[in-house]
Amino acid sequence: MRYRREVSFAIALAALALSGCQSAGAHRAAVQDDSTDRLTVGTVQRQIQIGMSGAQVAQVLGSPNIVSSDEERREVWVYDKIATDRAYSASSGGVQALVLGFGGAAAGGIGGGVGASAGASSTSQRTLTVVIKFDHERKVRDFAYHTSRF
């Protein structure tokens, strides 16, 4: 009976020690947030169409960073987005234990501890440049985009 109790206690201690530990991959997954609404190539490809008005483009993409005109004085809108993603996650866990054993006339104890830590950091940059050219009636006549990630 006492042996079962000691084994159960040892298993519980081991489970507690391991529950605080995460791998670096798990930390990286925990710190990356792709849920926010972002200007993406997919948005441009799916929603921008030749013939759209400037108001429709602004509704989809927001305000442009640069508004200029070409040699025929037609408007050109440029969206230039740069993002830097930095994330860091760390954890540490451990168990300090003192196991006391009692038997007959002798009493003794064993002390020990287990500790571990893990962490991950991530830095990346993304760029997206979208150029939208309008005709004299202020309708989209052409658009292009370029994206990079490093």
Tab-separated table of N, CA and C in Angstrom:
chain	number	residue	atom	x	y	z
A	1	MET	N	0.826	-1.185	0.000
A	1	MET	CA	0.000	0.000	0.000
A	1	MET	C	0.875	1.256	0.000
A	2	ARG	N	1.904	1.247	0.864
A	2	ARG	CA	2.795	2.393	0.925
A	2	ARG	C	3.565	2.554	-0.386
A	3	TYR	N	3.915	1.445	-1.014
A	3	TYR	CA	4.644	1.470	-2.282
A	3	TYR	C	3.794	2.132	-3.368
A	4	ARG	N	2.514	1.806	-3.417
A	4	ARG	CA	1.608	2.414	-4.408
A	4	ARG	C	1.497	3.926	-4.202
A	5	ARG	N	1.415	4.343	-2.960
A	5	ARG	CA	1.317	5.749	-2.653
A	5	ARG	C	2.580	6.487	-3.096
A	6	GLU	N	3.744	5.899	-2.857
A	6	GLU	CA	5.002	6.518	-3.262
A	6	GLU	C	5.114	6.584	-4.789
A	7	VAL	N	4.692	5.523	-5.466
A	7	VAL	CA	4.733	5.519	-6.932
A	7	VAL	C	3.765	6.565	-7.486
A	8	SER	N	2.587	6.650	-6.921
A	8	SER	CA	1.605	7.654	-7.356
A	8	SER	C	2.143	9.058	-7.132
A	9	PHE	N	2.808	9.265	-5.995
A	9	PHE	CA	3.375	10.569	-5.696
A	9	PHE	C	4.486	10.903	-6.689
A	10	ALA	N	5.321	9.957	-7.020
A	10	ALA	CA	6.418	10.173	-7.974
A	10	ALA	C	5.867	10.482	-9.367
A	11	ILE	N	4.823	9.795	-9.773
A	11	ILE	CA	4.206	10.054	-11.082
A	11	ILE	C	3.585	11.447	-11.109
A	12	ALA	N	2.935	11.831	-10.037
A	12	ALA	CA	2.332	13.162	-9.964
A	12	ALA	C	3.408	14.244	-10.030
A	13	LEU	N	4.533	14.034	-9.354
A	13	LEU	CA	5.632	14.993	-9.408
A	13	LEU	C	6.199	15.107	-10.822
A	14	ALA	N	6.373	13.983	-11.489
A	14	ALA	CA	6.905	13.994	-12.852
A	14	ALA	C	5.957	14.715	-13.800
A	15	ALA	N	4.659	14.461	-13.664
A	15	ALA	CA	3.674	15.137	-14.517
A	15	ALA	C	3.676	16.639	-14.273
A	16	LEU	N	3.800	17.030	-13.020
A	16	LEU	CA	3.860	18.449	-12.685
A	16	LEU	C	5.109	19.098	-13.266
A	17	ALA	N	6.226	18.406	-13.209
A	17	ALA	CA	7.485	18.949	-13.738
A	17	ALA	C	7.404	19.126	-15.245
A	18	LEU	N	6.811	18.191	-15.935
A	18	LEU	CA	6.746	18.258	-17.393
A	18	LEU	C	5.657	19.181	-17.901
A	19	SER	N	4.650	19.473	-17.099
A	19	SER	CA	3.546	20.311	-17.563
A	19	SER	C	3.960	21.752	-17.795
A	20	GLY	N	5.008	22.237	-17.144
A	20	GLY	CA	5.455	23.604	-17.322
A	20	GLY	C	6.413	23.776	-18.487
A	21	CYS	N	6.795	22.722	-19.150
A	21	CYS	CA	7.788	22.791	-20.211
A	21	CYS	C	7.114	22.771	-21.580
A	22	GLN	N	7.538	23.668	-22.446
A	22	GLN	CA	7.082	23.682	-23.833
A	22	GLN	C	8.300	23.707	-24.719
A	23	SER	N	8.168	23.148	-25.872
A	23	SER	CA	9.262	23.191	-26.823
A	23	SER	C	9.341	24.568	-27.467
A	24	ALA	N	10.458	24.863	-28.117
A	24	ALA	CA	10.617	26.143	-28.810
A	24	ALA	C	9.577	26.272	-29.923
A	25	GLY	N	9.254	25.188	-30.592
A	25	GLY	CA	8.235	25.218	-31.644
A	25	GLY	C	6.863	25.592	-31.105
A	26	ALA	N	6.533	25.102	-29.936
A	26	ALA	CA	5.245	25.445	-29.325
A	26	ALA	C	5.209	26.927	-28.952
A	27	HIS	N	6.331	27.456	-28.466
A	27	HIS	CA	6.392	28.891	-28.164
A	27	HIS	C	6.225	29.721	-29.437
A	28	ARG	N	6.894	29.330	-30.507
A	28	ARG	CA	6.795	30.076	-31.769
A	28	ARG	C	5.350	30.102	-32.254
A	29	ALA	N	4.670	28.983	-32.188
A	29	ALA	CA	3.269	28.931	-32.609
A	29	ALA	C	2.401	29.818	-31.716
A	30	ALA	N	2.761	29.931	-30.450
A	30	ALA	CA	1.974	30.726	-29.515
A	30	ALA	C	2.121	32.226	-29.755
A	31	VAL	N	3.244	32.666	-30.305
A	31	VAL	CA	3.465	34.094	-30.456
A	31	VAL	C	3.119	34.623	-31.839
A	32	GLN	N	2.870	33.785	-32.805
A	32	GLN	CA	2.512	34.261	-34.131
A	32	GLN	C	1.017	34.485	-34.200
A	33	ASP	N	0.646	35.690	-34.574
A	33	ASP	CA	-0.764	36.051	-34.657
A	33	ASP	C	-1.088	36.444	-36.083
A	34	ASP	N	-1.787	35.578	-36.787
A	34	ASP	CA	-2.180	35.864	-38.159
A	34	ASP	C	-3.678	36.140	-38.258
A	35	SER	N	-4.303	36.475	-37.134
A	35	SER	CA	-5.755	36.639	-37.140
A	35	SER	C	-6.204	38.048	-37.497
A	36	THR	N	-5.290	39.018	-37.498
A	36	THR	CA	-5.708	40.381	-37.769
A	36	THR	C	-5.946	40.588	-39.251
A	37	ASP	N	-6.784	41.564	-39.566
A	37	ASP	CA	-7.112	41.891	-40.947
A	37	ASP	C	-5.965	42.698	-41.528
A	38	ARG	N	-5.326	42.178	-42.585
A	38	ARG	CA	-4.178	42.834	-43.181
A	38	ARG	C	-4.404	43.016	-44.665
A	39	LEU	N	-3.719	44.020	-45.221
A	39	LEU	CA	-3.695	44.209	-46.660
A	39	LEU	C	-2.800	43.119	-47.228
A	40	THR	N	-3.349	42.255	-48.065
A	40	THR	CA	-2.601	41.134	-48.611
A	40	THR	C	-2.747	41.080	-50.123
A	41	VAL	N	-1.863	40.310	-50.743
A	41	VAL	CA	-1.950	40.077	-52.183
A	41	VAL	C	-3.299	39.445	-52.517
A	42	GLY	N	-3.751	38.537	-51.692
A	42	GLY	CA	-5.046	37.895	-51.913
A	42	GLY	C	-6.185	38.889	-51.946
A	43	THR	N	-6.154	39.875	-51.062
A	43	THR	CA	-7.182	40.920	-51.045
A	43	THR	C	-7.168	41.686	-52.362
A	44	VAL	N	-5.979	42.049	-52.814
A	44	VAL	CA	-5.856	42.782	-54.071
A	44	VAL	C	-6.360	41.924	-55.232
A	45	GLN	N	-5.928	40.680	-55.298
A	45	GLN	CA	-6.321	39.792	-56.395
A	45	GLN	C	-7.825	39.541	-56.435
A	46	ARG	N	-8.430	39.345	-55.273
A	46	ARG	CA	-9.855	39.005	-55.212
A	46	ARG	C	-10.777	40.206	-55.363
A	47	GLN	N	-10.373	41.371	-54.830
A	47	GLN	CA	-11.338	42.446	-54.693
A	47	GLN	C	-11.106	43.663	-55.585
A	48	ILE	N	-9.910	43.840	-56.094
A	48	ILE	CA	-9.660	44.991	-56.962
A	48	ILE	C	-9.910	44.563	-58.409
A	49	GLN	N	-10.719	45.354	-59.099
A	49	GLN	CA	-11.085	45.035	-60.487
A	49	GLN	C	-11.006	46.295	-61.342
A	50	ILE	N	-10.663	46.095	-62.578
A	50	ILE	CA	-10.656	47.203	-63.528
A	50	ILE	C	-12.082	47.733	-63.640
A	51	GLY	N	-12.211	49.060	-63.629
A	51	GLY	CA	-13.519	49.703	-63.703
A	51	GLY	C	-14.063	50.158	-62.356
A	52	MET	N	-13.411	49.768	-61.250
A	52	MET	CA	-13.865	50.203	-59.923
A	52	MET	C	-13.619	51.693	-59.750
A	53	SER	N	-14.438	52.320	-58.939
A	53	SER	CA	-14.234	53.734	-58.609
A	53	SER	C	-13.177	53.855	-57.505
A	54	GLY	N	-12.668	55.057	-57.337
A	54	GLY	CA	-11.713	55.317	-56.270
A	54	GLY	C	-12.313	55.066	-54.895
A	55	ALA	N	-13.595	55.390	-54.736
A	55	ALA	CA	-14.267	55.154	-53.451
A	55	ALA	C	-14.331	53.662	-53.137
A	56	GLN	N	-14.591	52.841	-54.151
A	56	GLN	CA	-14.631	51.394	-53.940
A	56	GLN	C	-13.259	50.848	-53.571
A	57	VAL	N	-12.222	51.346	-54.246
A	57	VAL	CA	-10.861	50.920	-53.920
A	57	VAL	C	-10.521	51.318	-52.485
A	58	ALA	N	-10.840	52.542	-52.102
A	58	ALA	CA	-10.556	53.011	-50.748
A	58	ALA	C	-11.317	52.202	-49.702
A	59	GLN	N	-12.511	51.756	-50.036
A	59	GLN	CA	-13.283	50.942	-49.107
A	59	GLN	C	-12.600	49.592	-48.882
A	60	VAL	N	-12.009	49.032	-49.931
A	60	VAL	CA	-11.360	47.725	-49.824
A	60	VAL	C	-9.970	47.844	-49.206
A	61	LEU	N	-9.164	48.792	-49.671
A	61	LEU	CA	-7.759	48.869	-49.268
A	61	LEU	C	-7.445	49.973	-48.265
A	62	GLY	N	-8.366	50.893	-48.069
A	62	GLY	CA	-8.084	52.022	-47.198
A	62	GLY	C	-7.443	53.154	-47.984
A	63	SER	N	-6.929	54.132	-47.274
A	63	SER	CA	-6.309	55.288	-47.918
A	63	SER	C	-4.927	54.919	-48.449
A	64	PRO	N	-4.583	55.432	-49.637
A	64	PRO	CA	-3.247	55.146	-50.175
A	64	PRO	C	-2.166	55.940	-49.451
A	65	ASN	N	-0.935	55.442	-49.511
A	65	ASN	CA	0.195	56.169	-48.935
A	65	ASN	C	0.607	57.340	-49.815
A	66	ILE	N	0.514	57.147	-51.126
A	66	ILE	CA	0.953	58.174	-52.076
A	66	ILE	C	-0.112	58.326	-53.151
A	67	VAL	N	-0.445	59.574	-53.480
A	67	VAL	CA	-1.329	59.871	-54.606
A	67	VAL	C	-0.546	60.798	-55.529
A	68	SER	N	-0.394	60.371	-56.777
A	68	SER	CA	0.319	61.198	-57.747
A	68	SER	C	-0.423	61.114	-59.076
A	69	SER	N	0.164	61.679	-60.114
A	69	SER	CA	-0.461	61.599	-61.432
A	69	SER	C	0.602	61.243	-62.463
A	70	ASP	N	0.147	60.642	-63.555
A	70	ASP	CA	1.063	60.264	-64.627
A	70	ASP	C	1.198	61.413	-65.628
A	71	GLU	N	1.838	61.129	-66.751
A	71	GLU	CA	2.085	62.176	-67.751
A	71	GLU	C	0.823	62.729	-68.382
A	72	GLU	N	-0.287	61.990	-68.323
A	72	GLU	CA	-1.567	62.465	-68.859
A	72	GLU	C	-2.477	63.004	-67.747
A	73	ARG	N	-1.904	63.243	-66.585
A	73	ARG	CA	-2.593	63.797	-65.423
A	73	ARG	C	-3.711	62.883	-64.905
A	74	ARG	N	-3.517	61.575	-65.066
A	74	ARG	CA	-4.436	60.593	-64.477
A	74	ARG	C	-3.877	60.208	-63.107
A	75	GLU	N	-4.766	59.974	-62.159
A	75	GLU	CA	-4.334	59.646	-60.798
A	75	GLU	C	-3.689	58.272	-60.733
A	76	VAL	N	-2.689	58.175	-59.858
A	76	VAL	CA	-2.018	56.917	-59.542
A	76	VAL	C	-1.943	56.830	-58.026
A	77	TRP	N	-2.472	55.741	-57.492
A	77	TRP	CA	-2.430	55.527	-56.050
A	77	TRP	C	-1.398	54.449	-55.749
A	78	VAL	N	-0.610	54.679	-54.708
A	78	VAL	CA	0.397	53.709	-54.287
A	78	VAL	C	0.150	53.358	-52.822
A	79	TYR	N	0.036	52.079	-52.579
A	79	TYR	CA	-0.044	51.544	-51.220
A	79	TYR	C	1.293	50.877	-50.958
A	80	ASP	N	1.997	51.332	-49.956
A	80	ASP	CA	3.305	50.775	-49.628
A	80	ASP	C	3.276	50.387	-48.159
A	81	LYS	N	3.165	49.123	-47.893
A	81	LYS	CA	3.035	48.629	-46.520
A	81	LYS	C	4.288	47.845	-46.143
A	82	ILE	N	4.832	48.165	-44.982
A	82	ILE	CA	5.985	47.456	-44.446
A	82	ILE	C	5.645	47.083	-43.011
A	83	ALA	N	5.855	45.828	-42.675
A	83	ALA	CA	5.554	45.372	-41.316
A	83	ALA	C	6.732	44.572	-40.769
A	84	THR	N	7.037	44.804	-39.517
A	84	THR	CA	8.047	44.021	-38.816
A	84	THR	C	7.340	43.291	-37.688
A	85	ASP	N	7.484	41.995	-37.693
A	85	ASP	CA	6.887	41.171	-36.649
A	85	ASP	C	7.995	40.684	-35.724
A	86	ARG	N	7.881	41.023	-34.448
A	86	ARG	CA	8.833	40.543	-33.449
A	86	ARG	C	8.037	39.870	-32.354
A	87	ALA	N	8.506	38.708	-31.968
A	87	ALA	CA	7.815	37.990	-30.904
A	87	ALA	C	8.826	37.208	-30.079
A	88	TYR	N	8.555	37.096	-28.804
A	88	TYR	CA	9.409	36.326	-27.917
A	88	TYR	C	8.518	35.620	-26.909
A	89	SER	N	8.851	34.395	-26.668
A	89	SER	CA	8.104	33.621	-25.680
A	89	SER	C	9.086	32.759	-24.898
A	90	ALA	N	8.862	32.641	-23.618
A	90	ALA	CA	9.736	31.808	-22.787
A	90	ALA	C	8.936	31.217	-21.644
A	91	SER	N	9.404	30.095	-21.206
A	91	SER	CA	8.799	29.502	-20.015
A	91	SER	C	9.856	28.703	-19.283
A	92	SER	N	9.618	28.535	-18.033
A	92	SER	CA	10.484	27.676	-17.243
A	92	SER	C	9.613	26.963	-16.234
A	93	GLY	N	10.043	25.833	-15.873
A	93	GLY	CA	9.264	25.062	-14.914
A	93	GLY	C	10.189	24.155	-14.138
A	94	GLY	N	9.739	23.730	-13.039
A	94	GLY	CA	10.559	22.840	-12.249
A	94	GLY	C	9.828	22.396	-11.016
A	95	VAL	N	10.377	21.397	-10.416
A	95	VAL	CA	9.791	20.851	-9.195
A	95	VAL	C	10.915	20.634	-8.194
A	96	GLN	N	10.727	21.132	-7.040
A	96	GLN	CA	11.646	20.859	-5.948
A	96	GLN	C	10.899	19.924	-5.002
A	97	ALA	N	11.539	18.862	-4.626
A	97	ALA	CA	10.840	17.888	-3.793
A	97	ALA	C	11.736	17.420	-2.655
A	98	LEU	N	11.109	17.128	-1.589
A	98	LEU	CA	11.762	16.505	-0.457
A	98	LEU	C	10.928	15.287	-0.112
A	99	VAL	N	11.511	14.136	-0.320
A	99	VAL	CA	10.801	12.891	-0.060
A	99	VAL	C	11.352	12.323	1.239
A	100	LEU	N	10.478	12.140	2.183
A	100	LEU	CA	10.882	11.605	3.472
A	100	LEU	C	10.467	10.152	3.568
A	101	GLY	N	11.387	9.354	4.034
A	101	GLY	CA	11.072	7.939	4.230
A	101	GLY	C	11.210	7.592	5.698
A	102	PHE	N	10.258	6.877	6.217
A	102	PHE	CA	10.292	6.480	7.623
A	102	PHE	C	10.219	4.960	7.677
A	103	GLY	N	11.070	4.372	8.474
A	103	GLY	CA	11.020	2.925	8.620
A	103	GLY	C	11.749	2.503	9.885
A	104	GLY	N	11.114	1.682	10.651
A	104	GLY	CA	11.712	1.154	11.870
A	104	GLY	C	12.305	2.251	12.729
A	105	ALA	N	13.588	2.105	13.065
A	105	ALA	CA	14.256	3.066	13.928
A	105	ALA	C	14.960	4.156	13.123
A	106	ALA	N	15.011	4.006	11.791
A	106	ALA	CA	15.753	4.970	10.976
A	106	ALA	C	14.801	5.917	10.280
A	107	ALA	N	15.226	7.127	10.168
A	107	ALA	CA	14.449	8.116	9.430
A	107	ALA	C	15.406	8.811	8.485
A	108	GLY	N	14.975	9.044	7.291
A	108	GLY	CA	15.859	9.681	6.318
A	108	GLY	C	15.055	10.451	5.300
A	109	GLY	N	15.763	11.241	4.517
A	109	GLY	CA	15.086	12.010	3.492
A	109	GLY	C	15.997	12.220	2.299
A	110	ILE	N	15.374	12.424	1.181
A	110	ILE	CA	16.106	12.689	-0.053
A	110	ILE	C	15.526	13.959	-0.649
A	111	GLY	N	16.375	14.905	-0.998
A	111	GLY	CA	15.907	16.142	-1.622
A	111	GLY	C	16.420	16.208	-3.052
A	112	GLY	N	15.679	16.882	-3.888
A	112	GLY	CA	16.118	17.005	-5.272
A	112	GLY	C	15.218	17.947	-6.029
A	113	GLY	N	15.648	18.254	-7.220
A	113	GLY	CA	14.834	19.149	-8.037
A	113	GLY	C	15.093	18.910	-9.507
A	114	VAL	N	14.110	19.256	-10.276
A	114	VAL	CA	14.199	19.162	-11.726
A	114	VAL	C	13.745	20.509	-12.278
A	115	GLY	N	14.534	21.079	-13.157
A	115	GLY	CA	14.151	22.356	-13.743
A	115	GLY	C	14.438	22.352	-15.232
A	116	ALA	N	13.667	23.112	-15.958
A	116	ALA	CA	13.875	23.214	-17.398
A	116	ALA	C	13.323	24.546	-17.878
A	117	SER	N	13.883	25.028	-18.963
A	117	SER	CA	13.345	26.237	-19.565
A	117	SER	C	13.449	26.118	-21.073
A	118	ALA	N	12.575	26.833	-21.769
A	118	ALA	CA	12.567	26.844	-23.233
A	118	ALA	C	12.061	28.198	-23.686
A	119	GLY	N	12.451	28.574	-24.877
A	119	GLY	CA	11.983	29.847	-25.399
A	119	GLY	C	12.254	29.953	-26.879
A	120	ALA	N	11.657	30.948	-27.486
A	120	ALA	CA	11.855	31.190	-28.908
A	120	ALA	C	11.634	32.662	-29.194
A	121	SER	N	12.356	33.171	-30.168
A	121	SER	CA	12.111	34.529	-30.623
A	121	SER	C	12.037	34.496	-32.140
A	122	SER	N	11.304	35.438	-32.678
A	122	SER	CA	11.108	35.474	-34.119
A	122	SER	C	11.034	36.931	-34.571
A	123	THR	N	11.763	37.253	-35.641
A	123	THR	CA	11.689	38.576	-36.250
A	123	THR	C	11.602	38.388	-37.756
A	124	SER	N	10.634	39.015	-38.383
A	124	SER	CA	10.508	38.947	-39.833
A	124	SER	C	9.912	40.257	-40.344
A	125	GLN	N	10.154	40.527	-41.613
A	125	GLN	CA	9.595	41.725	-42.230
A	125	GLN	C	8.821	41.334	-43.478
A	126	ARG	N	7.762	42.080	-43.708
A	126	ARG	CA	6.928	41.879	-44.891
A	126	ARG	C	6.766	43.210	-45.594
A	127	THR	N	6.759	43.188	-46.910
A	127	THR	CA	6.461	44.392	-47.679
A	127	THR	C	5.403	44.057	-48.719
A	128	LEU	N	4.570	45.030	-48.994
A	128	LEU	CA	3.578	44.905	-50.056
A	128	LEU	C	3.425	46.284	-50.692
A	129	THR	N	3.652	46.343	-51.992
A	129	THR	CA	3.465	47.576	-52.747
A	129	THR	C	2.390	47.328	-53.789
A	130	VAL	N	1.369	48.170	-53.776
A	130	VAL	CA	0.267	48.071	-54.730
A	130	VAL	C	0.183	49.406	-55.465
A	131	VAL	N	0.161	49.351	-56.796
A	131	VAL	CA	0.039	50.547	-57.615
A	131	VAL	C	-1.258	50.442	-58.404
A	132	ILE	N	-2.134	51.440	-58.232
A	132	ILE	CA	-3.431	51.447	-58.921
A	132	ILE	C	-3.486	52.689	-59.806
A	133	LYS	N	-3.732	52.451	-61.087
A	133	LYS	CA	-3.783	53.544	-62.064
A	133	LYS	C	-5.227	53.771	-62.475
A	134	PHE	N	-5.621	55.036	-62.463
A	134	PHE	CA	-6.987	55.406	-62.810
A	134	PHE	C	-7.017	56.048	-64.194
A	135	ASP	N	-8.194	55.974	-64.845
A	135	ASP	CA	-8.370	56.648	-66.131
A	135	ASP	C	-8.897	58.060	-65.891
A	136	HIS	N	-9.240	58.771	-66.980
A	136	HIS	CA	-9.727	60.149	-66.848
A	136	HIS	C	-11.075	60.225	-66.139
A	137	GLU	N	-11.822	59.146	-66.131
A	137	GLU	CA	-13.123	59.111	-65.438
A	137	GLU	C	-12.985	58.638	-63.990
A	138	ARG	N	-11.734	58.518	-63.524
A	138	ARG	CA	-11.422	58.085	-62.156
A	138	ARG	C	-11.894	56.669	-61.858
A	139	LYS	N	-11.787	55.821	-62.853
A	139	LYS	CA	-12.056	54.383	-62.703
A	139	LYS	C	-10.722	53.647	-62.848
A	140	VAL	N	-10.589	52.515	-62.165
A	140	VAL	CA	-9.353	51.742	-62.237
A	140	VAL	C	-9.144	51.263	-63.669
A	141	ARG	N	-7.977	51.611	-64.244
A	141	ARG	CA	-7.650	51.147	-65.590
A	141	ARG	C	-6.589	50.057	-65.556
A	142	ASP	N	-5.800	49.997	-64.459
A	142	ASP	CA	-4.763	48.978	-64.328
A	142	ASP	C	-4.291	48.944	-62.886
A	143	PHE	N	-3.758	47.815	-62.449
A	143	PHE	CA	-3.161	47.725	-61.122
A	143	PHE	C	-2.070	46.662	-61.128
A	144	ALA	N	-1.105	46.829	-60.246
A	144	ALA	CA	0.001	45.881	-60.106
A	144	ALA	C	0.395	45.820	-58.633
A	145	TYR	N	1.092	44.755	-58.264
A	145	TYR	CA	1.512	44.594	-56.876
A	145	TYR	C	2.802	43.806	-56.804
A	146	HIS	N	3.498	43.990	-55.704
A	146	HIS	CA	4.725	43.245	-55.434
A	146	HIS	C	4.790	42.994	-53.935
A	147	THR	N	5.179	41.777	-53.555
A	147	THR	CA	5.272	41.437	-52.146
A	147	THR	C	6.576	40.710	-51.868
A	148	SER	N	7.074	40.868	-50.651
A	148	SER	CA	8.265	40.122	-50.223
A	148	SER	C	8.176	39.876	-48.724
A	149	ARG	N	8.898	38.867	-48.303
A	149	ARG	CA	8.960	38.528	-46.869
A	149	ARG	C	10.376	38.055	-46.565
A	150	PHE	N	10.949	38.636	-45.545
A	150	PHE	CA	12.308	38.235	-45.175
A	150	PHE	C	12.520	38.395	-43.692
